[in-house]
Amino acid sequence: MSIDVGARLRSVRTSFGLSQRELARRAGVTNGLISLIEQNRVSPSVSSLKKVLDGVPMSLAEFFTLDLSTAPQAFFGTAELVELGNEEVSLRLVAAKRPGRQLTVLHERYAVGAATGEEMLAHRGEEGGVVVRGRIELMVGGTTRVLGPGEAFYFSSQLPHRFRNVGREVCEIISASTPPTF
Amino acid sequence: MSIDVGARLRSVRTSFGLSQRELARRAGVTNGLISLIEQNRVSPSVSSLKKVLDGVPMSLAEFFTLDLSTAPQAFFGTAELVELGNEEVSLRLVAAKRPGRQLTVLHERYAVGAATGEEMLAHRGEEGGVVVRGRIELMVGGTTRVLGPGEAFYFSSQLPHRFRNVGREVCEIISASTPPTF
DNA sequence: TCATAGCGTTTAATATCTTAGACAAGAACG
DNA sequence: CGTTCTTGTCTAAGATATTAAACGCTATGA
């Protein structure tokens, strides 16, 4: 069928967190038009569709290139995270199935005494994160430091690094790295 | 008044070698509408623009992604070929600067008056080649040109095209096909 | 020279889009 | 409980897109 412009526009608008009236105001059209377009009650002229998209903003090329089937999931429940780790170190991956992902976001959980291994890790890219609970010993390059809740890290992954839980309780970290390693 | 829909459509139509009436017939609209759109006298509705593009055929995404400034070079003079071979085997590379090329070259021979058929060819992929001997008339899109020894061609096979030997001797060309067989 | 056929353009009538404004439903608040 | 936001929807009137048919032009050929 003829390109579901309505669904595309609604998807775009809501993903930007805009109401019909707010988008209409930015685009210089009426809210009623947005409504009619989204219901496919009318097929907008290219010029008015462009005006609408200018309010987002988004180009016509991007609009028609959108793949609705791969509507980016923005929120993930605990059960929707993919478990990648082992008994000692739990790695819960966010947005695992998202194609073309440029980030690896992990919810890491280290058992008492657990570490990322005897060997130092080293790979391309950068990574960073924040400690949520417990205490983690982080070695980066030649430097070692123990981080507690609220403290954070960010370094080039090419530097040899290792994580180790030196506290008396489970340690949790939220981390991100690029390019995606998982 | 950005996004020159009229110029885009005219570029697309002529590159496919279609008249306004022929495109209108294929698309199921009137020739007058094509004319008005190409002059930017009206801004077509998305639905009618899609109908028009269906007659080419081309998707809305491709249409709005078109880069009018970078029209791919379709013809190459002798001086525009890049010499890659040695004394034993001479390799004159066609469209050397074209990125993402995916071709393998073949050898064809046309008898006097021979052609690839009355119908225009159109298929996926790309093709190119060099005339070795004789003269060949090549139609690509809306353009026709007679090529002689040393001259060459390279175009997207989606553009309607036809070869015809208009000389008085056998014509040899080195042609290419896609996807690459070697 | 006239006739025919093709081309892109233009115009008047019609179909469709777009606006302005009103409507009903839901949420926040006193 | 109302009041006052907001949300998306709907409708009649106005603006614009689209059609059908004609125009002027160029080329071809009898």
mmCIF file of C-alpha atoms in Angstrom, chain A residues 5-115:
data_model
loop_
_atom_site.group_PDB
_atom_site.id
_atom_site.type_symbol
_atom_site.label_atom_id
_atom_site.label_comp_id
_atom_site.label_asym_id
_atom_site.label_seq_id
_atom_site.Cartn_x
_atom_site.Cartn_y
_atom_site.Cartn_z
ATOM 1 C CA VAL A 5 2.627 8.570 5.969
ATOM 2 C CA GLY A 6 0.283 8.892 8.942
ATOM 3 C CA ALA A 7 1.972 6.193 10.983
ATOM 4 C CA ARG A 8 5.370 7.563 10.059
ATOM 5 C CA LEU A 9 4.473 11.051 11.175
ATOM 6 C CA ARG A 10 2.894 9.857 14.402
ATOM 7 C CA SER A 11 5.946 7.762 15.124
ATOM 8 C CA VAL A 12 8.251 10.694 14.498
ATOM 9 C CA ARG A 13 6.157 13.137 16.503
ATOM 10 C CA THR A 14 5.771 10.941 19.557
ATOM 11 C CA SER A 15 9.415 9.912 19.491
ATOM 12 C CA PHE A 16 10.218 13.597 19.836
ATOM 13 C CA GLY A 17 7.762 13.872 22.700
ATOM 14 C CA LEU A 18 5.590 16.474 21.002
ATOM 15 C CA SER A 19 1.824 16.934 21.038
ATOM 16 C CA GLN A 20 -0.009 17.612 17.794
ATOM 17 C CA ARG A 21 -0.503 21.233 18.826
ATOM 18 C CA GLU A 22 3.125 21.732 19.785
ATOM 19 C CA LEU A 23 4.375 20.285 16.519
ATOM 20 C CA ALA A 24 1.804 22.350 14.630
ATOM 21 C CA ARG A 25 2.993 25.494 16.359
ATOM 22 C CA ARG A 26 6.621 24.807 15.485
ATOM 23 C CA ALA A 27 5.768 23.905 11.903
ATOM 24 C CA GLY A 28 3.397 26.792 11.299
ATOM 25 C CA VAL A 29 0.389 24.642 10.465
ATOM 26 C CA THR A 30 -2.766 23.785 12.370
ATOM 27 C CA ASN A 31 -3.121 20.943 14.818
ATOM 28 C CA GLY A 32 -6.111 19.682 12.865
ATOM 29 C CA LEU A 33 -3.914 19.071 9.843
ATOM 30 C CA ILE A 34 -1.495 17.015 11.893
ATOM 31 C CA SER A 35 -4.421 14.974 13.142
ATOM 32 C CA LEU A 36 -5.833 14.388 9.667
ATOM 33 C CA ILE A 37 -2.448 13.431 8.241
ATOM 34 C CA GLU A 38 -1.758 10.993 11.055
ATOM 35 C CA GLN A 39 -5.101 9.323 10.425
ATOM 36 C CA ASN A 40 -4.357 9.153 6.692
ATOM 37 C CA ARG A 41 -7.560 11.077 6.112
ATOM 38 C CA VAL A 42 -5.592 13.285 3.710
ATOM 39 C CA SER A 43 -2.367 12.956 1.778
ATOM 40 C CA PRO A 44 -0.406 16.104 2.583
ATOM 41 C CA SER A 45 1.279 18.109 -0.106
ATOM 42 C CA VAL A 46 5.034 17.807 -0.168
ATOM 43 C CA SER A 47 5.338 21.429 0.861
ATOM 44 C CA SER A 48 3.182 21.073 3.946
ATOM 45 C CA LEU A 49 4.789 17.795 4.902
ATOM 46 C CA LYS A 50 8.128 19.546 4.669
ATOM 47 C CA LYS A 51 6.851 22.364 6.873
ATOM 48 C CA VAL A 52 5.743 19.809 9.434
ATOM 49 C CA LEU A 53 9.071 17.975 9.366
ATOM 50 C CA ASP A 54 10.943 21.255 9.684
ATOM 51 C CA GLY A 55 9.348 21.535 13.100
ATOM 52 C CA VAL A 56 10.904 18.314 14.354
ATOM 53 C CA PRO A 57 13.380 18.744 12.596
ATOM 54 C CA MET A 58 13.788 15.989 10.022
ATOM 55 C CA SER A 59 14.418 15.904 6.267
ATOM 56 C CA LEU A 60 12.032 14.397 3.753
ATOM 57 C CA ALA A 61 14.717 11.888 2.803
ATOM 58 C CA GLU A 62 15.070 10.777 6.402
ATOM 59 C CA PHE A 63 11.314 10.631 6.816
ATOM 60 C CA PHE A 64 10.779 8.295 3.882
ATOM 61 C CA THR A 65 13.842 6.259 4.763
ATOM 62 C CA LEU A 66 12.509 5.531 8.241
ATOM 63 C CA ASP A 67 12.052 1.857 8.974
ATOM 64 C CA LEU A 68 9.006 1.593 11.179
ATOM 65 C CA SER A 69 9.567 -2.094 11.853
ATOM 66 C CA THR A 70 12.768 -1.270 13.633
ATOM 67 C CA ALA A 71 11.078 1.334 15.759
ATOM 68 C CA PRO A 72 13.785 2.054 18.290
ATOM 69 C CA GLN A 73 12.781 0.733 21.660
ATOM 70 C CA ALA A 74 13.574 3.452 24.145
ATOM 71 C CA PHE A 75 12.693 1.737 27.410
ATOM 72 C CA PHE A 76 13.746 -1.654 28.667
ATOM 73 C CA GLY A 77 12.430 -3.521 31.695
ATOM 74 C CA THR A 78 14.747 -5.645 33.808
ATOM 75 C CA ALA A 79 13.544 -8.764 32.037
ATOM 76 C CA GLU A 80 14.322 -7.186 28.676
ATOM 77 C CA LEU A 81 18.025 -6.929 29.360
ATOM 78 C CA VAL A 82 20.113 -9.729 27.893
ATOM 79 C CA GLU A 83 22.289 -11.569 30.408
ATOM 80 C CA LEU A 84 25.803 -12.054 29.086
ATOM 81 C CA GLY A 85 28.011 -12.754 32.117
ATOM 82 C CA ASN A 86 28.822 -15.656 34.363
ATOM 83 C CA GLU A 87 28.203 -16.459 38.026
ATOM 84 C CA GLU A 88 30.889 -14.108 39.262
ATOM 85 C CA VAL A 89 30.308 -11.208 36.907
ATOM 86 C CA SER A 90 26.832 -10.472 35.583
ATOM 87 C CA LEU A 91 26.570 -8.334 32.447
ATOM 88 C CA ARG A 92 23.062 -7.221 31.517
ATOM 89 C CA LEU A 93 23.066 -5.701 28.037
ATOM 90 C CA VAL A 94 20.702 -2.849 27.097
ATOM 91 C CA ALA A 95 19.144 -2.773 23.609
ATOM 92 C CA ALA A 96 20.871 -5.994 22.617
ATOM 93 C CA LYS A 97 18.782 -6.532 19.475
ATOM 94 C CA ARG A 98 19.031 -3.000 18.161
ATOM 95 C CA PRO A 99 20.811 -3.092 14.791
ATOM 96 C CA GLY A 100 23.444 -0.526 14.029
ATOM 97 C CA ARG A 101 23.852 0.222 17.674
ATOM 98 C CA GLN A 102 26.869 2.391 18.378
ATOM 99 C CA LEU A 103 27.035 1.854 22.088
ATOM 100 C CA THR A 104 27.199 -1.027 24.500
ATOM 101 C CA VAL A 105 25.351 -0.122 27.661
ATOM 102 C CA LEU A 106 25.744 -2.611 30.476
ATOM 103 C CA HIS A 107 24.393 -3.141 33.939
ATOM 104 C CA GLU A 108 27.338 -4.900 35.557
ATOM 105 C CA ARG A 109 27.197 -6.820 38.804
ATOM 106 C CA TYR A 110 30.351 -8.130 40.480
ATOM 107 C CA ALA A 111 30.213 -10.759 43.227
ATOM 108 C CA VAL A 112 32.493 -10.224 46.241
ATOM 109 C CA GLY A 113 36.067 -10.704 45.075
ATOM 110 C CA ALA A 114 35.051 -11.110 41.440
ATOM 111 C CA ALA A 115 37.142 -9.575 38.662
#
